[in-house]
Short mmCIF file of C-alpha atoms in Angstrom, two decimals:
data_model
loop_
_atom_site.label_atom_id
_atom_site.label_comp_id
_atom_site.label_asym_id
_atom_site.label_seq_id
_atom_site.Cartn_x
_atom_site.Cartn_y
_atom_site.Cartn_z
CA MET Z 1 -0.01 0.03 0.01
CA ASP Z 2 1.30 3.42 -1.05
CA GLN Z 3 -1.04 5.74 0.76
CA LYS Z 4 -0.66 9.47 0.27
CA ILE Z 5 -2.36 12.34 1.98
CA ARG Z 6 -4.53 14.17 -0.59
CA VAL Z 7 -5.24 17.68 0.08
CA LEU Z 8 -7.55 20.29 -1.70
CA ILE Z 9 -6.46 23.91 -1.46
CA ALA Z 10 -9.17 26.32 -2.57
CA LYS Z 11 -10.03 29.91 -2.37
CA PRO Z 12 -13.79 30.49 -1.87
CA GLY Z 13 -15.57 33.59 -2.92
CA LEU Z 14 -14.24 36.74 -4.32
CA ASP Z 15 -10.74 37.19 -3.30
CA GLY Z 16 -7.70 37.45 -5.60
CA HIS Z 17 -4.99 36.92 -3.07
CA ASP Z 18 -3.63 33.49 -3.62
CA ARG Z 19 0.05 33.89 -2.63
CA GLY Z 20 -0.62 32.34 0.84
CA ALA Z 21 -2.57 29.50 -0.71
CA LYS Z 22 0.27 28.79 -3.17
CA ILE Z 23 2.77 28.80 -0.52
CA VAL Z 24 0.88 26.29 1.63
CA ALA Z 25 0.29 24.14 -1.41
CA ARG Z 26 3.95 23.96 -2.31
CA ALA Z 27 4.97 23.23 1.37
CA LEU Z 28 2.42 20.38 1.48
CA ARG Z 29 3.97 18.96 -1.83
CA ASP Z 30 7.36 19.18 -0.36
CA ALA Z 31 6.01 17.31 2.71
CA GLY Z 32 5.09 14.48 0.25
CA MET Z 33 1.40 15.13 -0.11
CA GLU Z 34 -0.73 15.32 -3.22
CA VAL Z 35 -2.32 18.68 -3.44
CA VAL Z 36 -5.15 19.44 -5.73
CA TYR Z 37 -5.11 23.24 -6.47
CA THR Z 38 -8.19 24.64 -7.83
CA GLY Z 39 -7.53 28.32 -8.09
CA LEU Z 40 -9.70 31.45 -7.38
CA HIS Z 41 -13.27 32.15 -6.96
CA GLN Z 42 -14.62 28.70 -5.87
CA THR Z 43 -18.31 28.32 -4.69
CA ALA Z 44 -18.95 25.88 -1.85
CA GLU Z 45 -20.43 23.49 -4.38
CA MET Z 46 -17.44 23.46 -6.53
CA ILE Z 47 -15.19 22.94 -3.47
CA VAL Z 48 -17.31 19.98 -2.10
CA GLU Z 49 -17.72 18.38 -5.49
CA THR Z 50 -14.06 18.54 -6.16
CA ALA Z 51 -13.39 17.08 -2.69
CA ILE Z 52 -15.63 14.17 -3.52
CA GLN Z 53 -14.15 13.42 -6.91
CA GLU Z 54 -10.60 13.84 -5.82
CA ASP Z 55 -11.35 11.80 -2.71
CA VAL Z 56 -9.26 14.23 -0.63
CA ASN Z 57 -8.37 13.65 3.08
CA VAL Z 58 -8.10 17.36 3.73
CA ILE Z 59 -9.63 20.61 2.62
CA GLY Z 60 -7.53 23.96 3.03
CA LEU Z 61 -9.63 26.92 2.70
CA SER Z 62 -7.89 30.41 2.17
CA LEU Z 63 -9.55 33.64 2.40
CA LEU Z 64 -8.56 37.19 3.00
CA SER Z 65 -11.63 39.10 2.21
CA GLY Z 66 -13.36 38.99 5.52
CA ALA Z 67 -16.18 36.63 4.50
CA HIS Z 68 -14.77 33.46 6.16
CA MET Z 69 -17.57 33.17 8.58
CA THR Z 70 -20.11 32.94 5.74
CA LEU Z 71 -18.01 31.03 3.11
CA PHE Z 72 -16.13 28.55 5.37
CA LYS Z 73 -19.44 27.69 6.96
CA ASP Z 74 -21.07 27.16 3.60
CA VAL Z 75 -18.50 24.54 2.87
CA THR Z 76 -18.67 22.71 6.20
CA LYS Z 77 -22.40 22.64 6.07
CA LEU Z 78 -22.48 21.22 2.57
CA LEU Z 79 -19.93 18.54 3.44
CA ASN Z 80 -22.09 17.56 6.45
CA ALA Z 81 -25.15 17.49 4.16
CA LYS Z 82 -23.26 15.20 1.85
CA GLY Z 83 -22.11 12.98 4.59
CA LEU Z 84 -18.43 13.63 4.17
CA ASN Z 85 -17.50 13.36 7.79
CA ASP Z 86 -13.96 11.92 7.28
CA VAL Z 87 -12.47 15.00 5.69
CA LEU Z 88 -10.14 17.36 7.85
CA ILE Z 89 -10.97 21.08 7.27
CA ILE Z 90 -8.44 23.75 7.80
CA GLY Z 91 -8.57 27.44 7.03
CA GLY Z 92 -6.19 30.23 6.67
CA GLY Z 93 -5.91 33.95 5.75
CA ILE Z 94 -6.92 36.99 7.65
CA ILE Z 95 -9.06 35.54 10.47
CA PRO Z 96 -9.62 37.70 13.51
CA GLU Z 97 -8.98 35.90 16.87
CA GLU Z 98 -12.44 36.09 17.98
CA ASP Z 99 -13.76 34.14 14.99
CA VAL Z 100 -11.28 31.22 15.36
CA SER Z 101 -13.29 29.42 18.07
CA LYS Z 102 -16.54 29.85 16.20
CA LEU Z 103 -14.87 28.40 13.13
CA LYS Z 104 -13.70 25.48 15.01
CA LYS Z 105 -17.20 24.94 16.41
CA ALA Z 106 -18.42 24.87 12.78
CA GLY Z 107 -16.06 22.28 11.88
CA VAL Z 108 -12.86 24.02 10.76
CA SER Z 109 -10.43 21.99 12.84
CA GLY Z 110 -7.31 24.37 12.45
CA VAL Z 111 -7.03 27.99 11.55
CA PHE Z 112 -3.62 29.36 10.52
CA GLY Z 113 -3.03 33.08 10.15
CA PRO Z 114 -0.31 35.08 8.89
CA GLY Z 115 3.21 34.28 10.38
CA THR Z 116 2.25 30.49 10.71
CA HIS Z 117 5.22 28.08 10.04
CA CYS Z 118 4.62 25.75 7.04
CA GLU Z 119 5.79 22.91 9.31
CA ASP Z 120 3.16 23.56 11.71
CA ILE Z 121 0.53 23.15 9.04
CA VAL Z 122 2.35 19.84 7.94
CA ARG Z 123 2.39 18.60 11.41
CA PHE Z 124 -1.26 19.51 12.20
CA ILE Z 125 -2.50 17.74 9.08
CA ARG Z 126 -0.32 14.45 9.78
CA LYS Z 127 -1.70 14.37 13.37
CA ASN Z 128 -5.34 15.03 12.61
CA VAL Z 129 -5.87 13.38 9.21
CA LYS Z 130 -8.77 11.05 9.68
CA LYS Z 131 -7.88 7.97 7.27
CA MET L 30 -16.91 -2.27 0.74
CA ASN L 31 -18.49 -5.23 -1.00
CA ASP L 32 -20.92 -3.06 -2.89
CA ILE L 33 -18.45 -0.50 -4.07
CA ALA L 34 -18.31 -2.09 -7.54
CA ALA L 35 -22.15 -2.03 -7.69
CA LYS L 36 -22.26 1.59 -6.72
CA VAL L 37 -19.55 2.42 -9.31
CA LEU L 38 -21.81 0.80 -11.96
CA GLU L 39 -24.72 3.11 -10.91
CA GLY L 40 -22.38 6.05 -11.43
CA ASP L 41 -22.16 7.15 -7.60
CA GLN L 42 -19.47 9.79 -7.55
CA ARG L 43 -18.02 8.97 -4.00
CA SER L 44 -17.77 5.20 -4.97
CA ILE L 45 -15.97 6.01 -8.10
CA ALA L 46 -13.53 8.36 -6.33
CA ARG L 47 -13.02 5.78 -3.50
CA LEU L 48 -12.27 2.96 -5.94
CA ILE L 49 -9.86 5.22 -7.78
CA THR L 50 -8.00 5.93 -4.54
CA LEU L 51 -7.86 2.15 -3.58
CA ALA L 52 -6.43 1.29 -7.05
CA GLU L 53 -3.98 4.17 -6.88
CA ASN L 54 -2.77 2.97 -3.60
CA GLY L 55 -2.48 -0.65 -4.83
CA SER L 56 -5.01 -1.82 -2.05
CA PRO L 57 -6.26 -5.38 -2.19
CA LEU L 58 -9.68 -4.06 -1.89
CA ALA L 59 -9.21 -2.46 -5.24
CA ALA L 60 -8.52 -5.86 -7.02
CA SER L 61 -11.95 -7.27 -5.83
CA GLY L 62 -13.65 -4.17 -7.12
CA MET L 63 -11.88 -4.12 -10.47
CA LYS L 64 -12.72 -7.75 -11.07
CA LYS L 65 -16.32 -7.09 -10.70
CA ILE L 66 -16.51 -4.07 -12.95
CA HIS L 67 -14.54 -5.58 -15.83
CA PRO L 68 -17.37 -7.02 -17.63
CA TYR L 69 -19.11 -3.81 -17.80
CA THR L 70 -16.26 -1.88 -19.58
CA GLY L 71 -15.18 -1.25 -23.15
CA ASN L 72 -17.92 1.32 -23.92
CA ALA L 73 -16.05 4.53 -23.39
CA TYR L 74 -14.07 6.01 -26.20
CA VAL L 75 -10.61 6.98 -24.87
CA ILE L 76 -8.86 10.01 -26.08
CA GLY L 77 -5.23 10.82 -25.08
CA ILE L 78 -4.09 14.31 -25.04
CA THR L 79 -0.28 14.91 -24.86
CA GLY L 80 2.06 17.78 -25.59
CA VAL L 81 4.75 19.87 -24.00
CA MET L 82 4.08 21.78 -20.88
CA GLY L 83 1.97 24.97 -21.36
CA SER L 84 0.70 23.97 -24.65
CA GLY L 85 -2.85 24.26 -23.41
CA LYS L 86 -3.92 20.61 -22.92
CA SER L 87 -6.10 21.37 -19.92
CA THR L 88 -7.83 24.34 -21.73
CA LEU L 89 -8.46 22.19 -24.79
CA ILE L 90 -9.88 19.41 -22.59
CA TYR L 91 -12.20 21.87 -20.96
CA GLU L 92 -13.43 23.03 -24.40
CA LEU L 93 -13.87 19.58 -25.68
CA THR L 94 -15.79 18.51 -22.63
CA LYS L 95 -18.11 21.39 -22.92
CA GLU L 96 -18.73 20.52 -26.51
CA TYR L 97 -19.32 16.84 -25.71
CA ARG L 98 -21.56 17.76 -22.77
CA ARG L 99 -23.73 19.90 -25.44
CA LYS L 100 -24.14 16.62 -27.29
CA GLY L 101 -25.43 15.03 -24.06
CA LEU L 102 -22.39 12.76 -23.65
CA LYS L 103 -20.87 11.88 -20.20
CA VAL L 104 -17.17 12.64 -19.85
CA GLY L 105 -14.51 11.25 -17.40
CA ILE L 106 -11.22 13.22 -17.22
CA ILE L 107 -7.99 11.86 -15.92
CA ALA L 108 -5.56 14.82 -15.46
CA ILE L 109 -2.06 13.64 -14.77
CA ASP L 110 0.76 15.90 -13.18
CA PRO L 111 4.30 15.04 -12.19
CA THR L 112 5.11 13.57 -8.71
CA SER L 113 8.21 15.14 -7.11
CA PRO L 114 11.19 12.51 -7.29
CA PHE L 115 12.39 14.06 -3.99
CA SER L 116 9.33 14.28 -1.65
CA GLY L 117 6.82 12.03 -3.41
CA GLY L 118 4.50 14.96 -3.23
CA ALA L 119 2.73 16.54 -6.25
CA LEU L 120 0.87 19.71 -7.12
CA LEU L 121 -2.13 18.73 -9.25
CA GLY L 122 -3.19 21.94 -11.00
CA ASP L 123 -5.06 20.93 -14.11
CA ARG L 124 -8.49 21.76 -12.61
CA ILE L 125 -7.71 25.33 -12.64
CA ARG L 126 -8.57 25.49 -16.26
CA MET L 127 -11.69 23.30 -15.78
CA MET L 128 -13.25 25.08 -13.05
CA ASP L 129 -16.97 25.23 -13.82
CA LEU L 130 -16.99 21.52 -14.87
CA ALA L 131 -16.69 20.59 -11.00
CA THR L 132 -20.36 20.90 -10.40
CA ASP L 133 -21.72 19.20 -13.66
CA ASP L 134 -22.83 15.63 -12.65
CA GLY L 135 -22.08 14.37 -16.19
CA VAL L 136 -18.52 15.07 -15.72
CA PHE L 137 -15.91 13.30 -13.43
CA ILE L 138 -12.56 14.74 -13.06
CA ARG L 139 -9.65 13.03 -11.18
CA SER L 140 -6.20 14.60 -10.86
CA MET L 141 -3.32 12.12 -10.42
CA GLY L 142 0.37 12.29 -9.68
CA THR L 143 2.85 10.19 -11.79
CA ARG L 144 4.01 8.40 -8.68
CA GLY L 145 7.31 7.35 -10.13
CA MET L 146 6.18 6.33 -13.72
CA LEU L 147 8.25 8.06 -16.56
CA GLY L 148 6.12 7.48 -19.70
CA GLY L 149 3.92 10.55 -19.11
CA LEU L 150 1.04 8.40 -17.28
CA THR L 151 0.73 6.94 -13.89
CA SER L 152 0.51 3.24 -12.92
CA ALA L 153 -3.11 3.16 -11.97
CA VAL L 154 -4.36 4.97 -14.96
CA TYR L 155 -5.64 1.75 -16.71
CA ASP L 156 -7.61 1.06 -13.57
CA VAL L 157 -9.08 4.65 -13.64
CA VAL L 158 -10.15 4.39 -17.27
CA GLU L 159 -11.84 1.19 -16.55
CA ILE L 160 -13.59 2.54 -13.41
CA LEU L 161 -14.86 5.68 -15.39
CA ASP L 162 -15.88 3.54 -18.29
CA ALA L 163 -17.85 1.19 -16.08
CA SER L 164 -19.47 4.24 -14.35
CA GLY L 165 -21.05 5.00 -17.62
CA LYS L 166 -18.95 7.63 -19.26
CA ASP L 167 -19.18 7.78 -22.98
CA LEU L 168 -15.75 9.34 -23.33
CA VAL L 169 -12.64 9.29 -20.99
CA LEU L 170 -10.03 12.00 -21.73
CA VAL L 171 -6.58 11.27 -20.42
CA GLU L 172 -4.28 14.17 -20.06
CA THR L 173 -0.63 13.26 -19.76
CA VAL L 174 2.06 15.23 -17.91
CA GLY L 175 3.65 17.94 -19.97
CA VAL L 176 6.08 15.86 -22.10
CA GLY L 177 9.44 16.28 -23.77
CA GLN L 178 10.22 14.18 -26.65
CA ALA L 179 10.00 10.53 -25.42
CA GLU L 180 6.97 10.20 -23.16
CA VAL L 181 4.81 8.12 -25.39
CA ASP L 182 2.89 5.70 -23.08
CA VAL L 183 -0.38 7.48 -23.75
CA ILE L 184 -0.78 5.40 -27.05
CA LYS L 185 -1.06 2.21 -25.00
CA ILE L 186 -4.24 3.59 -23.42
CA ALA L 187 -5.80 5.96 -26.05
CA ASP L 188 -7.98 5.11 -28.92
CA THR L 189 -7.28 8.44 -30.29
CA THR L 190 -4.09 10.20 -29.48
CA LEU L 191 -3.94 13.94 -29.82
CA VAL L 192 -0.44 15.68 -29.80
CA VAL L 193 -0.70 19.28 -28.85
CA LEU L 194 1.96 21.70 -30.16
CA VAL L 195 2.34 25.31 -30.12
CA PRO L 196 4.06 27.70 -32.50
CA GLY L 197 7.82 28.24 -32.16
CA LEU L 198 8.93 24.93 -30.78
CA GLY L 199 11.77 24.42 -33.25
CA ASP L 200 12.80 23.67 -36.88
CA SER L 201 11.83 20.88 -39.20
CA ILE L 202 14.53 18.57 -37.64
CA GLN L 203 12.59 18.68 -34.43
CA THR L 204 9.53 17.34 -36.27
CA ILE L 205 11.27 14.26 -37.71
CA LYS L 206 12.69 13.16 -34.47
CA ALA L 207 11.45 9.78 -33.08
CA GLY L 208 9.18 9.57 -30.05
CA ILE L 209 6.48 12.11 -29.47
CA MET L 210 6.29 13.17 -33.09
CA GLU L 211 5.43 9.60 -34.15
CA ILE L 212 2.36 8.89 -31.97
CA ALA L 213 -0.18 11.41 -33.25
CA ASP L 214 -3.53 10.44 -34.67
CA ILE L 215 -4.27 14.06 -34.90
CA TYR L 216 -1.87 16.92 -34.54
CA ILE L 217 -2.98 20.19 -32.94
CA VAL L 218 -1.18 23.49 -33.17
CA ASN L 219 -2.84 25.31 -30.27
CA LYS L 220 -2.45 28.97 -29.41
CA ALA L 221 -2.81 29.60 -33.29
CA ASP L 222 -3.42 33.24 -32.69
CA ARG L 223 0.40 33.47 -32.10
CA PHE L 224 3.32 34.34 -34.44
CA GLY L 225 4.74 31.42 -36.26
CA VAL L 226 1.64 29.21 -36.66
CA GLU L 227 1.99 28.90 -40.46
CA GLN L 228 5.41 27.64 -40.27
CA ALA L 229 4.53 25.25 -37.46
CA VAL L 230 1.73 23.74 -39.70
CA ALA L 231 3.81 23.66 -42.85
CA GLU L 232 6.62 21.62 -41.10
CA LEU L 233 4.14 19.22 -39.60
CA GLU L 234 2.57 18.92 -42.99
CA SER L 235 5.91 18.26 -44.56
CA LEU L 236 6.75 15.63 -41.94
CA ILE L 237 3.55 13.80 -42.78
CA ASP L 238 4.35 14.04 -46.56
CA ILE L 239 7.71 12.49 -46.31
CA ALA L 240 6.60 9.56 -44.21
CA CYS L 241 7.14 6.37 -46.14
CA THR L 242 4.83 4.24 -43.98
CA GLY L 243 2.16 3.64 -46.68
CA LYS L 244 -0.56 4.38 -44.25
CA ASP L 245 -4.02 4.73 -45.77
CA ARG L 246 -4.88 7.69 -43.53
CA LYS L 247 -3.14 10.94 -43.58
CA THR L 248 -2.61 12.35 -40.10
CA PRO L 249 -4.60 15.63 -39.90
CA VAL L 250 -3.02 18.90 -38.58
CA LEU L 251 -5.56 21.17 -36.98
CA THR L 252 -5.21 24.70 -35.50
CA THR L 253 -6.91 25.81 -32.44
CA VAL L 254 -7.25 28.67 -30.16
CA ALA L 255 -8.49 26.54 -27.12
CA LYS L 256 -9.13 29.55 -25.00
CA GLU L 257 -11.39 31.21 -27.47
CA ASN L 258 -13.11 27.93 -28.41
CA LYS L 259 -11.67 28.21 -31.88
CA GLY L 260 -11.32 24.93 -33.83
CA ILE L 261 -12.96 22.63 -31.23
CA VAL L 262 -15.90 21.56 -33.52
CA GLU L 263 -13.43 20.80 -36.24
CA LEU L 264 -11.38 18.72 -33.70
CA ILE L 265 -14.34 16.79 -32.56
CA ASN L 266 -15.20 15.84 -36.26
CA GLU L 267 -11.60 14.90 -36.92
CA ILE L 268 -11.77 12.57 -33.70
CA GLU L 269 -14.97 11.13 -35.07
CA ASN L 270 -13.39 10.47 -38.39
CA HIS L 271 -10.38 8.72 -36.73
CA LYS L 272 -12.82 6.52 -34.70
CA LYS L 273 -14.68 5.53 -37.93
CA HIS L 274 -11.26 4.68 -39.60
CA LEU L 275 -10.32 2.48 -36.66
CA LYS L 276 -13.46 0.65 -36.88
CA LYS L 277 -13.41 0.25 -40.60
CA THR L 278 -9.86 -1.08 -40.58
CA LYS L 279 -10.32 -3.38 -37.62
CA MET L 280 -7.50 -1.29 -35.93
CA PHE L 281 -9.92 -0.55 -33.14
CA ASP L 282 -10.00 -4.14 -31.57
CA ALA L 283 -6.12 -4.29 -32.05
CA LYS L 284 -5.66 -1.03 -30.04
CA ARG L 285 -8.01 -2.25 -27.30
CA ARG L 286 -5.99 -5.52 -27.08
CA LYS L 287 -2.69 -3.65 -26.68
CA ARG L 288 -4.32 -1.70 -23.99
CA TYR L 289 -5.26 -4.84 -22.08
CA GLU L 290 -1.77 -6.16 -22.82
CA ALA L 291 -0.27 -3.08 -21.25
CA GLU L 292 -2.71 -3.20 -18.37
CA LEU L 293 -1.78 -6.81 -17.60
CA VAL L 294 2.03 -6.21 -17.74
CA GLU L 295 1.53 -3.29 -15.39
CA ILE L 296 -0.43 -5.26 -12.82
CA ILE L 297 2.10 -7.99 -12.86
CA ARG L 298 5.04 -5.61 -12.69
CA LYS L 299 3.61 -3.76 -9.80
CA ARG L 300 2.72 -6.81 -7.84
CA LEU L 301 6.08 -8.44 -8.53
CA MET L 302 7.98 -5.24 -7.51
CA ASN L 303 5.80 -4.88 -4.35
CA PHE L 304 6.49 -8.57 -3.65
CA ILE L 305 10.29 -8.30 -3.96
CA PHE L 306 10.70 -5.06 -2.34
CA ASP L 307 8.28 -5.77 0.66
CA GLU L 308 10.27 -6.25 3.84
CA SER L 309 8.50 -9.34 4.99
CA THR L 310 9.30 -11.15 1.65
CA PHE L 311 13.12 -11.66 1.94
CA LYS L 312 13.60 -10.16 5.34
CA GLY L 313 16.39 -7.72 4.74
CA LYS L 314 18.12 -9.76 1.90
CA VAL L 315 17.50 -7.16 -0.74
CA GLU L 316 18.96 -4.30 1.51
CA SER L 317 21.96 -6.54 2.22
CA LEU L 318 22.51 -7.27 -1.30
CA ILE L 319 22.41 -3.57 -2.19
CA ASP L 320 25.04 -2.89 0.65
CA GLN L 321 27.20 -5.85 -0.84
CA ILE L 322 26.92 -4.23 -4.40
CA SER L 323 28.10 -0.69 -2.90
CA LYS L 324 31.00 -2.50 -1.32
CA LYS L 325 31.97 -4.42 -4.53
CA GLU L 326 31.48 -7.75 -2.71
CA VAL L 327 28.94 -8.74 -5.33
CA ASP L 328 27.99 -7.29 -8.79
CA PRO L 329 24.37 -6.14 -9.61
CA TYR L 330 23.69 -8.96 -11.99
CA THR L 331 24.63 -11.67 -9.57
CA ALA L 332 22.49 -9.99 -6.88
CA ALA L 333 19.53 -9.76 -9.30
CA GLU L 334 19.96 -13.48 -10.36
CA GLU L 335 19.93 -14.44 -6.68
CA ILE L 336 16.61 -12.56 -5.99
CA LEU L 337 14.99 -13.92 -9.17
CA GLY L 338 16.25 -17.34 -8.32
CA LYS L 339 14.37 -17.28 -5.07
CA ILE L 340 11.09 -16.44 -6.94
CA LEU L 341 11.35 -18.59 -9.89
CA LYS L 342 12.40 -21.79 -8.19
#
């Protein structure tokens, strides 16, 4: 068996800032993971359908526009509705401290803001990936 | 897990995705699923798309798929990108050009890393074609990694092979080199709004004209501007023409037989290699032979014969 961790990195909504997402994508690649990168302006439906078809273990959402409470939750709700309970959700971008616990309650297991070391994200995924 | 094959046959997206993962990981569970679906395969037409990196393969696949969807056909897409030889990781980015296909339930896209294969494909690609075929797709489009000159494995799997070129890749000698320039059923010069397209087409035409193969079909050269949807309908017509040609000349069955041969060889190769290099098989013997080769205590041929001798006895 040659099992690899598969990760979807997606940017939901209207936000053109993808440098952070690309840096994380590259770091996960260098950690031996298979990273599906879908680019900008994704809807929750696109993200969830992609996650299903690509059979990913992890979804990483990146958003710098401030709409994370709505858009991240849209994704977690739709994942729940589709019964995808074994996918680890993480988020990054500009996320105010007071939103982190709310996001965690909504199913975003890890939130990584500016200044995070890539190794911390890799470690978090390896520790928490569900299958 | 027993009914995963049944669900694949119903077209269930999650089951298709999961069986692909199992096949890709070489899981024993995959084999039992693959055995069950094989009788239901053979209906999908397989189109291979290969070409240099940045030639527009993903965009071309996106436009082709949209056109096939207008005809009501279901499409499976296998998009392969390179796996790092250092980390084993991969960045799979072909979906960026196919974004709005994600929510079309008549389309299934799977991105795959090469995972050590060198011919432009990935080891499990034969399984994935069978899975998408069994799930009811009318067409399976296989996008190779961006290739150089010699990655030609796509012809083992495709009914029709498209070689995508762009203007400005080199002179006429490049076009008569062996390898990638021999495998096309249809040549496409994409990005045909760029300078040099006439020269690129002329050089391809002359390559075809000087071929002494006595083929009864002249390989067509098409120009496309994929991102503006130019030339796509013509391309689909040429693919249809090639399909008719294959059926008329009985080459269709011969191609399919070659694919099954390649698939069989790949399954045996994978299982044999896994068996030999699995630690439990020879309990450190392989490692110690490698050490001995390094110290010049034994040569690689003697070591290989010793290992094979254990299997073939």
